[in-house]
């Protein structure tokens, strides 16, 4: 979103008790929550001496903070945090209504139908088809089934005569196998629309990790498989109904919901029921940006040569939200994004703080774009350096669970020891990315690798007399099993453990320390419900500044000796 321009007074007040000039390492462990120790807590199971030693600093230098629900701008305490809203909160220092919440408000008020985006797509309703593409799930991380249901109802009531839904099955943010129930629910809604004279049906589908929902340009083949099914109406598997498609493909291919191959629904003459054609309207209904951006480019950009689109239909396309504020992508959207301005990164650069940020591809956007308020690029290229280490591609992350943790740590170490930077910020993705695979043994290895990386960065900070802030963006690796209400692990009818591949509702740790930390600095006791948004003011204090008055309060105080 960028800044508010010239009106902002960027000068931060000096902190009355804390000095400037101490280099600070900000380490974000992705998917690293705090939970009861047991065999399904991969962080507990892994050897993590660096993180264990930080925990010994409680309560003055180690505590827990909230990373889900209202603490990160989501509608309720039942909403899991995610890396996008987590890094928004960490960087912005304030809580902004986020994705799902913005969409909920727009749907509940009807405002979604008054905006320019809806008016634009509705121009196709008379003669064209409305296509809705997105994740069919109630996980609440990328999309929500109830929002799709309301959108179907609202568009039909406002003139959409022909609707085609292109579904992506989940099994990552929700239980594997749950897609069958979601498809049945959607089919029931479409039957009701057909009874009212709307030609509404499912047109295509596939699993989210194999079809359409790639991110950070990791594997464009994923998007191409979706394009072929959704736009061209071509896929290796053809079925008369989506329920049959999901059931059969799960059985015949052995694939779980995340990795179902692409399929199209065909009529009695084996013709695809819903390819995207000239004059049609398309809405991508995910509210989360990262796994819709690549498809958005393929749908929107006339000059596009990453894969052969075969046809580039003249459509009216809108996202549920704008997925990239800097790229203005897509250019039309149904719900306006949160206006995240005056992020901590922008303030600190205006106050001379030289910043280095680094991660590997899968989380590089989080430690830069999302941290900076959904804004691409540098605030001041003279004072900032962002380094992206290419992630492994073409394999599942449990195959190489150490990922690029060591390389990230080495880059951070070198940046710290160079003396060129005041803040060195990294994201270590292992706990989250490997946790999502559901592979418990691999996730244990992943957590150990992240801990080794933390140790390397802390050692560098020690060498230069600096300060460290170690935290996380949400939980994942600390609980890898679905549980009943009493907390006991759940087993399926087949007797197998029900693996949890999603994020969690657990709090995350934050630790401060280092030889550069002034005597008397400790966590306050009067902010028991502190969350990720409190971290920005905390980091500003440690840089020797007072945070802006409208930022969430700092977590630290300076005790009188």
XYZ file of C-alpha atoms in Angstrom:
561
model
C 0.000 0.000 0.000
C 2.910 2.348 0.489
C 2.922 5.396 2.687
C 0.564 8.303 3.121
C 2.992 10.634 1.406
C 4.007 14.057 2.671
C 1.508 14.368 5.530
C 3.388 11.949 7.771
C 5.922 13.150 10.318
C 8.443 10.321 9.957
C 10.778 11.529 12.709
C 10.663 9.176 15.678
C 11.353 10.505 19.171
C 14.452 9.257 20.922
C 13.751 6.717 23.649
C 14.444 8.338 27.036
C 16.285 5.296 28.419
C 17.445 3.111 25.520
C 20.468 3.876 23.334
C 20.714 3.847 19.569
C 23.302 2.073 17.505
C 22.983 -1.533 18.641
C 22.596 -3.955 15.711
C 19.410 -5.986 16.027
C 18.614 -9.410 14.594
C 14.876 -10.039 14.144
C 14.282 -13.753 13.622
C 10.830 -15.048 12.659
C 10.407 -18.808 13.002
C 7.584 -19.709 10.668
C 4.991 -22.104 12.099
C 6.579 -22.286 15.586
C 3.959 -22.209 18.337
C 3.983 -23.209 21.993
C 2.057 -26.310 23.016
C 2.076 -29.099 25.594
C 4.998 -31.486 25.173
C 4.114 -34.839 23.619
C 5.226 -37.047 20.730
C 3.196 -35.007 18.215
C 4.881 -31.737 19.219
C 7.760 -31.703 16.733
C 9.418 -28.718 18.406
C 9.485 -30.612 21.707
C 10.673 -33.809 19.993
C 13.489 -32.044 18.126
C 16.824 -31.152 19.709
C 16.498 -27.362 19.949
C 19.190 -26.174 22.389
C 19.199 -22.567 21.124
C 15.449 -22.077 21.544
C 15.485 -23.991 24.846
C 18.133 -21.653 26.223
C 16.004 -18.635 25.258
C 13.044 -20.128 27.108
C 15.137 -20.140 30.275
C 14.955 -16.338 30.118
C 11.272 -16.350 31.157
C 9.563 -14.261 32.352
C 11.785 -11.207 31.825
C 13.263 -12.122 28.438
C 10.896 -14.816 27.109
C 7.107 -14.867 26.934
C 4.178 -15.910 24.743
C 2.130 -13.660 22.455
C -1.064 -14.186 20.449
C -0.805 -14.885 16.735
C -4.364 -15.733 15.697
C -7.894 -14.336 15.636
C -8.514 -10.711 16.534
C -4.839 -10.210 17.473
C -4.016 -10.288 13.754
C -7.216 -8.711 12.395
C -9.200 -11.897 11.739
C -12.893 -12.149 12.633
C -12.877 -14.516 15.633
C -10.725 -16.443 18.082
C -11.501 -19.578 16.059
C -9.524 -18.183 13.089
C -6.024 -19.582 12.759
C -3.290 -17.085 12.079
C -1.290 -17.337 8.894
C 2.009 -16.048 7.594
C 0.500 -13.118 5.677
C -1.572 -11.561 8.455
C 1.172 -12.481 10.928
C 3.860 -10.587 9.055
C 1.453 -7.691 8.383
C 0.929 -7.364 12.148
C 4.638 -7.784 12.960
C 5.611 -5.064 10.515
C 2.692 -2.656 10.830
C 2.548 -2.379 14.615
C -1.217 -2.045 14.440
C -4.108 -4.436 13.824
C -5.890 -4.078 10.497
C -9.078 -5.865 9.474
C -7.772 -8.646 7.274
C -8.808 -10.753 4.316
C -11.666 -12.812 5.636
C -12.879 -10.051 7.942
C -12.888 -7.457 5.145
C -14.878 -9.826 2.940
C -17.287 -10.701 5.772
C -18.003 -7.009 6.339
C -18.495 -6.357 2.608
C -20.831 -9.350 2.185
C -22.850 -8.644 5.355
C -23.379 -4.981 4.421
C -23.961 -5.693 0.719
C -21.201 -3.195 -0.017
C -19.443 -5.804 -2.150
C -22.185 -5.368 -4.779
C -21.916 -1.557 -4.843
C -18.244 -1.360 -5.756
C -16.599 -0.795 -9.117
C -15.341 -4.385 -9.241
C -18.799 -5.934 -9.066
C -20.263 -3.420 -11.497
C -17.472 -4.362 -13.928
C -18.023 -8.138 -13.831
C -21.812 -7.753 -13.875
C -21.582 -6.314 -17.397
C -21.027 -9.936 -18.508
C -24.088 -11.368 -16.730
C -26.535 -10.786 -19.586
C -24.790 -12.761 -22.325
C -21.783 -14.375 -20.658
C -20.967 -16.864 -17.911
C -19.732 -15.939 -14.419
C -16.824 -18.200 -13.411
C -15.836 -18.484 -9.747
C -12.377 -19.989 -9.113
C -10.965 -20.750 -5.666
C -10.312 -23.046 -2.738
C -13.387 -25.002 -1.627
C -12.869 -25.150 2.125
C -14.002 -23.762 5.459
C -10.375 -23.539 6.647
C -10.501 -19.748 6.663
C -6.861 -19.362 5.606
C -7.309 -18.787 1.861
C -11.088 -18.820 1.453
C -14.303 -19.821 3.199
C -17.155 -21.909 1.888
C -19.815 -19.668 3.465
C -18.441 -16.647 1.579
C -18.668 -18.556 -1.707
C -22.252 -19.519 -0.830
C -23.190 -15.882 -0.167
C -21.450 -14.755 -3.354
C -23.344 -17.359 -5.413
C -26.641 -16.226 -3.907
C -25.842 -12.518 -4.282
C -24.657 -12.714 -7.893
C -27.658 -14.842 -8.910
C -30.021 -12.329 -7.298
C -28.263 -9.539 -9.200
C -28.571 -10.986 -12.675
C -25.995 -13.769 -13.143
C -27.873 -16.287 -15.342
C -25.068 -18.781 -15.958
C -22.497 -19.616 -13.264
C -19.612 -22.074 -13.336
C -17.551 -22.917 -10.246
C -13.979 -24.165 -10.630
C -13.063 -25.833 -7.354
C -9.688 -26.479 -5.740
C -9.744 -29.121 -3.014
C -7.975 -28.423 0.278
C -6.840 -31.085 2.776
C -4.113 -28.748 4.054
C -5.913 -26.163 6.185
C -8.636 -28.744 6.930
C -8.704 -32.526 7.305
C -7.780 -34.603 4.294
C -10.924 -36.177 2.836
C -13.183 -33.317 3.912
C -13.401 -32.100 0.296
C -16.136 -34.638 -0.479
C -18.435 -33.003 2.071
C -17.636 -29.514 0.789
C -18.429 -30.559 -2.794
C -21.731 -32.111 -1.677
C -22.669 -28.890 0.148
C -21.830 -26.793 -2.918
C -23.763 -29.150 -5.229
C -26.867 -28.782 -3.017
C -26.627 -24.978 -3.300
C -26.252 -25.189 -7.081
C -29.343 -27.435 -7.313
C -31.346 -24.727 -5.517
C -30.053 -22.088 -7.950
C -31.015 -24.277 -10.913
C -34.514 -24.615 -9.451
C -34.690 -20.796 -9.613
C -33.708 -20.806 -13.286
C -29.985 -20.089 -12.918
C -27.755 -22.418 -14.959
C -25.241 -23.106 -12.187
C -22.816 -26.011 -11.933
C -19.279 -27.085 -11.074
C -17.067 -27.012 -14.197
C -13.623 -28.203 -13.124
C -11.420 -29.036 -10.179
C -8.132 -30.304 -8.799
C -6.027 -30.348 -5.632
C -4.664 -27.015 -4.417
C -0.986 -28.051 -4.396
C -1.118 -29.578 -7.887
C -3.585 -27.292 -9.648
C -3.576 -23.437 -9.777
C -2.459 -22.503 -6.254
C 1.317 -22.238 -6.599
C 2.995 -19.160 -5.149
C 6.112 -17.018 -5.599
C 6.526 -18.415 -9.135
C 7.848 -21.676 -7.736
C 6.237 -23.946 -10.365
C 4.188 -22.462 -13.206
C 3.140 -25.973 -14.291
C 0.724 -25.918 -11.350
C -0.984 -22.844 -12.802
C -0.930 -24.264 -16.332
C -2.742 -27.437 -15.203
C -5.459 -25.209 -13.774
C -5.568 -22.993 -16.852
C -6.036 -25.992 -19.144
C -8.996 -27.239 -17.090
C -10.617 -23.905 -16.248
C -10.062 -21.921 -19.451
C -9.614 -24.571 -22.137
C -11.893 -27.203 -20.606
C -9.157 -29.817 -21.003
C -7.922 -32.247 -18.339
C -6.739 -35.853 -18.177
C -9.813 -36.839 -16.140
C -13.438 -36.249 -17.178
C -16.512 -36.857 -15.016
C -20.247 -36.171 -15.035
C -20.207 -34.889 -11.441
C -17.678 -33.310 -9.108
C -18.610 -35.584 -6.173
C -17.845 -38.593 -8.345
C -14.621 -36.920 -9.537
C -13.237 -36.357 -6.041
C -14.252 -39.788 -4.734
C -12.919 -41.660 -7.766
C -9.658 -39.731 -8.039
C -8.912 -40.221 -4.342
C -9.476 -43.955 -4.759
C -7.946 -44.517 -8.195
C -4.834 -42.336 -7.899
C -4.213 -42.627 -4.159
C -3.796 -38.836 -4.065
C -4.972 -36.834 -1.060
C -7.138 -33.716 -1.383
C -4.116 -31.407 -1.758
C -2.742 -33.256 -4.773
C -5.801 -34.395 -6.746
C -5.086 -34.251 -10.495
C -7.075 -31.783 -12.624
C -10.518 -32.824 -13.874
C -13.302 -31.294 -15.932
C -17.030 -31.925 -15.733
C -18.548 -32.953 -19.062
C -22.095 -33.239 -20.446
C -23.678 -36.305 -22.062
C -21.732 -35.682 -25.264
C -18.420 -35.566 -23.300
C -18.115 -31.809 -23.852
C -16.702 -29.657 -21.020
C -19.567 -27.770 -19.337
C -17.654 -24.628 -18.417
C -14.574 -23.440 -20.338
C -13.881 -19.713 -19.968
C -14.791 -17.902 -23.188
C -14.748 -14.396 -24.653
C -17.301 -12.170 -22.923
C -17.318 -14.159 -19.666
C -16.632 -12.795 -16.167
C -14.153 -14.421 -13.782
C -13.813 -13.962 -10.019
C -11.036 -15.612 -8.005
C -12.745 -15.891 -4.632
C -9.760 -16.571 -2.366
C -9.175 -13.634 -0.043
C -5.553 -14.537 0.647
C -3.133 -13.228 -1.937
C -0.116 -15.454 -2.218
C -1.632 -18.464 -4.004
C -3.834 -16.467 -6.396
C -1.266 -13.998 -7.728
C 0.167 -16.273 -10.428
C -3.265 -17.142 -11.830
C -4.161 -13.445 -11.672
C -1.175 -12.665 -13.915
C -2.241 -15.322 -16.431
C -5.841 -14.025 -16.458
C -4.935 -10.344 -16.630
C -1.654 -9.820 -18.510
C -1.948 -9.567 -22.270
C 1.823 -9.952 -22.649
C 2.464 -13.267 -20.943
C 4.931 -15.885 -22.146
C 5.576 -18.097 -19.131
C 3.460 -20.911 -20.557
C 1.379 -21.281 -23.690
C -2.139 -20.206 -22.767
C -3.402 -21.439 -26.187
C -6.355 -19.046 -25.837
C -6.408 -15.723 -23.985
C -10.130 -15.021 -23.680
C -11.385 -11.442 -23.505
C -12.932 -11.548 -20.037
C -13.927 -9.244 -17.221
C -11.763 -10.396 -14.310
C -11.835 -9.345 -10.653
C -10.208 -10.772 -7.545
C -12.063 -11.064 -4.261
C -9.373 -8.606 -3.098
C -6.415 -6.967 -4.790
C -3.633 -9.501 -4.349
C -0.634 -7.206 -4.917
C -0.978 -3.517 -4.150
C 2.296 -2.541 -5.818
C 1.638 -4.457 -9.051
C -2.023 -3.339 -8.886
C -2.953 -6.962 -9.472
C -5.659 -7.632 -10.280
C -6.669 -4.183 -11.440
C -10.315 -4.881 -10.463
C -11.427 -6.419 -7.173
C -14.639 -6.855 -5.213
C -13.362 -5.797 -1.774
C -10.823 -3.023 -1.131
C -7.665 -4.127 0.738
C -6.680 -2.889 4.179
C -4.850 0.389 3.839
C -1.697 -0.500 5.740
C 0.379 2.652 5.954
C 3.268 3.868 8.113
C 4.802 0.443 8.739
C 7.701 0.094 11.157
C 10.042 -0.659 8.272
C 9.215 2.632 6.591
C 9.562 4.594 9.837
C 12.922 3.037 10.657
C 14.343 3.661 7.181
C 13.238 7.321 7.478
C 15.210 7.409 10.736
C 18.379 6.073 9.177
C 18.093 2.407 10.154
C 19.950 0.314 7.577
C 17.974 -2.873 7.011
C 18.799 -6.318 5.642
C 15.989 -8.843 5.059
C 16.385 -12.421 3.886
C 14.533 -15.693 3.441
C 14.116 -18.371 0.831
C 11.555 -18.082 -1.954
C 8.578 -19.575 -0.114
C 8.778 -16.967 2.683
C 10.777 -14.160 1.104
C 7.574 -12.241 0.401
C 6.620 -12.444 4.051
C 9.764 -10.858 5.437
C 9.567 -8.073 2.793
C 6.203 -7.517 1.024
C 3.865 -8.501 3.891
C 6.147 -7.004 6.557
C 6.034 -3.722 4.647
C 2.231 -3.542 4.515
C 1.614 -5.429 1.235
C 4.094 -3.271 -0.596
C 6.666 -4.495 -3.109
C 10.165 -3.126 -3.397
C 12.338 -0.927 -1.204
C 11.424 2.185 0.765
C 14.990 3.445 0.253
C 17.346 1.350 -1.823
C 20.344 3.162 -0.335
C 19.509 1.848 3.133
C 17.947 -1.548 2.416
C 19.031 -4.870 0.989
C 16.650 -7.805 0.455
C 18.077 -11.228 -0.406
C 16.023 -14.150 -1.716
C 17.506 -17.656 -1.636
C 15.805 -19.956 -4.176
C 13.694 -22.669 -2.516
C 13.855 -26.287 -3.603
C 11.286 -26.810 -6.342
C 9.651 -29.883 -7.784
C 9.741 -31.776 -4.466
C 7.615 -31.847 -1.326
C 9.363 -30.036 1.534
C 9.529 -33.158 3.717
C 12.035 -34.627 1.219
C 14.611 -31.970 2.198
C 13.291 -30.715 5.552
C 16.357 -28.638 6.359
C 15.297 -26.440 3.432
C 17.553 -23.357 3.157
C 17.790 -22.607 6.886
C 21.583 -22.807 6.922
C 21.949 -20.572 3.863
C 19.571 -17.980 5.369
C 21.531 -18.036 8.641
C 24.831 -17.629 6.796
C 23.502 -14.602 4.895
C 22.231 -13.107 8.168
C 25.523 -13.832 9.941
C 27.515 -12.185 7.158
C 25.197 -9.166 7.144
C 25.566 -8.769 10.925
C 29.353 -9.142 10.894
C 29.707 -6.732 7.945
C 28.699 -3.820 10.177
C 26.679 -2.371 7.304
C 23.229 -2.931 8.850
C 21.334 -1.836 11.947
C 18.596 -4.445 11.531
C 18.946 -7.924 10.059
C 15.569 -9.602 9.595
C 14.980 -13.209 8.529
C 12.223 -15.785 8.221
C 13.102 -19.452 8.804
C 10.316 -21.378 7.010
C 11.022 -24.949 8.129
C 8.417 -25.492 10.851
C 5.607 -24.267 8.639
C 6.463 -25.636 5.221
C 7.465 -29.097 6.433
C 4.683 -29.088 9.038
C 2.156 -28.669 6.220
C 3.267 -31.987 4.712
C 2.048 -33.871 7.795
C 5.329 -35.793 7.977
C 6.134 -35.876 11.703
C 9.678 -37.252 11.421
C 10.605 -34.736 8.724
C 9.104 -31.879 10.770
C 11.305 -32.848 13.722
C 14.337 -32.570 11.420
C 12.983 -29.244 10.158
C 12.702 -27.816 13.691
C 16.238 -28.895 14.524
C 17.524 -27.209 11.341
C 15.729 -23.972 12.254
C 17.255 -24.095 15.741
C 20.763 -24.536 14.307
C 20.120 -21.469 12.143
C 18.954 -19.457 15.166
C 22.175 -20.393 17.010
C 24.341 -19.176 14.114
C 22.558 -15.804 14.045
C 22.684 -15.406 17.848
C 26.413 -16.154 17.814
C 26.955 -13.389 15.246
C 24.935 -10.934 17.350
C 27.071 -11.854 20.362
C 30.238 -11.079 18.363
C 29.085 -7.544 17.547
C 27.513 -6.749 20.942
C 24.034 -6.605 19.470
C 20.454 -7.470 20.414
C 18.202 -10.284 19.241
C 14.435 -10.539 18.962
C 13.277 -14.092 18.218
C 9.600 -14.747 17.564
C 7.180 -16.563 15.241
C 4.222 -15.711 13.020
C 1.786 -18.518 13.967
C 1.746 -22.111 15.176
C 2.073 -25.321 13.155
C 4.928 -27.704 14.024
C 4.058 -27.808 17.735
C 0.948 -29.904 17.128
C 0.746 -32.359 14.261
C -2.355 -34.303 15.237
C -6.098 -33.641 15.244
C -7.507 -33.780 18.783
C -10.833 -34.279 20.527
C -12.257 -31.710 22.932
C -10.283 -33.188 25.829
C -7.040 -32.855 23.861
C -6.551 -36.535 23.097
C -5.321 -37.486 19.586
C -8.037 -38.553 17.140
C -7.897 -41.770 15.128
C -9.817 -42.500 11.928
C -12.119 -45.470 11.326
C -9.132 -47.273 9.835
C -7.291 -46.912 13.143
C -4.781 -44.453 11.698
C -3.829 -41.257 13.474
C -5.552 -38.153 12.062
C -2.625 -35.939 11.084
C -2.995 -32.162 11.399
C -1.406 -30.307 8.475
C -2.850 -26.864 9.236
C -1.754 -23.949 11.361
C -2.915 -23.859 14.976
C -4.502 -21.458 17.451
C -1.506 -21.641 19.794
C 0.456 -18.634 21.031
C 4.021 -18.092 19.838
C 7.177 -17.258 21.784
C 9.092 -14.010 21.749
C 12.554 -13.731 23.244
C 14.868 -10.744 23.642
C 18.503 -10.625 24.671
C 22.096 -10.169 23.608
C 25.023 -8.351 25.149
C 23.754 -5.106 23.607
C 20.476 -5.251 25.553
C 20.503 -2.515 28.185
C 20.389 -3.553 31.830
C 16.861 -3.475 33.212
C 15.082 -4.139 29.912
C 12.411 -6.769 30.524
C 8.974 -7.806 29.337
C 6.138 -5.913 30.990
C 3.719 -7.813 33.210
C 0.703 -5.601 32.383
C 0.199 -6.825 28.785
C -0.840 -10.451 29.244
C -2.805 -10.470 25.960
C -0.014 -8.980 23.860
C 0.131 -10.135 20.262
C 2.219 -9.928 17.110
C 1.265 -6.281 16.537
C 3.052 -5.343 19.786
C 6.392 -6.480 18.359
C 6.953 -3.450 16.090
C 6.961 -0.928 18.947
C 9.202 -3.294 20.906
C 11.774 -3.435 18.100
C 11.605 0.354 17.650
C 12.384 0.775 21.371
C 15.385 -1.528 21.098
C 16.627 0.612 18.195
C 16.461 3.584 20.606
C 13.180 5.125 19.440
C 9.704 5.685 20.844
C 7.042 4.125 18.610
C 4.272 6.259 17.065
C 1.463 6.908 19.540
C -1.153 4.883 17.625
C 0.998 1.735 17.486
C 0.101 -1.206 19.716
C 2.030 -0.874 22.973
C 5.592 -2.054 23.385
C 6.112 -5.339 25.221
C 9.197 -4.056 27.092
C 9.940 -1.700 29.927
C 13.164 -0.509 31.520
C 13.260 -1.367 35.200
C 15.079 1.007 37.535
C 18.185 -0.661 38.902
